């Protein structure tokens, strides 16, 4: 049985293998495709729509327990290709 996680963008539950893990690294949001980086992670569907929903709702800061401004350009670039 595969683990189920919740997307912080659309709030839908999905298998872990269909979501992208993101972690915080020096006030930067970094994609963790292998899901092995240390630290608290948040899960997101690898779509631009879910990324924009999470960014608009400020879900990254809440999920990662971070206050302040986040640099989300790394994840955004990865999703846009």
Coordinates of C-alpha atoms in Angstrom, one line a residue:
X1 CA 0.0 0.0 0.0
X2 CA 1.5 3.3 -1.1
X3 CA 1.6 6.3 1.1
X4 CA -1.0 9.1 0.5
X5 CA -0.1 12.8 0.9
X6 CA -2.1 16.0 0.5
X7 CA -1.3 18.6 -2.1
X8 CA -0.9 22.0 -0.5
X9 CA -2.2 23.7 -3.6
X10 CA -5.5 22.0 -4.4
X11 CA -5.8 20.1 -1.0
X12 CA -6.5 16.9 -2.8
X13 CA -5.1 13.6 -1.5
X14 CA -2.9 11.6 -3.9
X15 CA -0.3 8.9 -3.9
X16 CA 3.1 10.1 -2.9
X17 CA 4.6 9.0 -6.3
X18 CA 2.3 11.5 -8.1
X19 CA 3.3 14.5 -6.0
X20 CA 6.5 16.6 -5.9
X21 CA 8.1 17.2 -2.5
X22 CA 9.4 20.7 -1.8
X23 CA 11.7 21.7 1.0
X24 CA 13.1 24.9 2.4
X25 CA 16.8 25.6 1.9
X26 CA 18.1 29.0 3.0
X27 CA 14.8 30.9 2.5
X28 CA 14.5 29.2 -1.0
X29 CA 11.9 26.7 -1.9
X30 CA 13.7 23.7 -3.6
X31 CA 12.1 20.8 -5.5
X32 CA 13.1 17.5 -4.0
X33 CA 12.1 15.0 -6.7
X34 CA 13.8 12.0 -5.0
X35 CA 12.2 13.0 -1.6
X36 CA 15.4 12.5 0.3
X37 CA 16.5 16.0 1.3
X38 CA 16.5 16.6 5.0
X39 CA 14.0 18.9 6.7
X40 CA 10.3 19.5 6.7
X41 CA 8.7 19.0 3.3
X42 CA 5.5 19.9 1.6
X43 CA 3.8 18.0 -1.2
X44 CA 2.5 19.5 -4.4
X45 CA 1.0 18.2 -7.7
X46 CA 3.7 19.0 -10.3
X47 CA 1.4 21.4 -12.2
X48 CA 1.5 25.1 -12.5
X49 CA -2.1 25.4 -11.3
X50 CA -1.4 23.8 -8.0
X51 CA 1.8 25.8 -7.6
X52 CA -0.2 29.1 -8.2
X53 CA -2.9 28.1 -5.8
X54 CA -0.4 27.3 -3.0
X55 CA 1.5 30.5 -3.7
X56 CA -1.7 32.6 -3.6
X57 CA -2.9 31.0 -0.4
X58 CA 0.6 31.3 1.2
X59 CA 0.5 27.6 1.8
X60 CA 4.3 27.1 1.5
X61 CA 5.1 29.2 4.5
X62 CA 2.4 27.5 6.7
X63 CA 3.3 24.0 5.6
X64 CA 7.1 24.5 6.1
X65 CA 6.6 26.6 9.3
X66 CA 8.5 29.6 7.9
X67 CA 7.7 33.3 8.3
X68 CA 9.0 35.8 5.9
X69 CA 9.3 35.9 2.1
X70 CA 10.2 32.8 0.2
X71 CA 12.1 32.5 -3.1
X72 CA 9.9 30.2 -5.1
X73 CA 11.7 30.6 -8.5
X74 CA 13.4 27.2 -8.4
X75 CA 10.2 25.3 -8.1
X76 CA 8.4 27.6 -10.6
X77 CA 11.2 27.1 -13.2
X78 CA 11.0 23.4 -12.7
X79 CA 7.3 23.3 -13.3
X80 CA 7.4 25.6 -16.3
X81 CA 10.1 23.5 -18.0

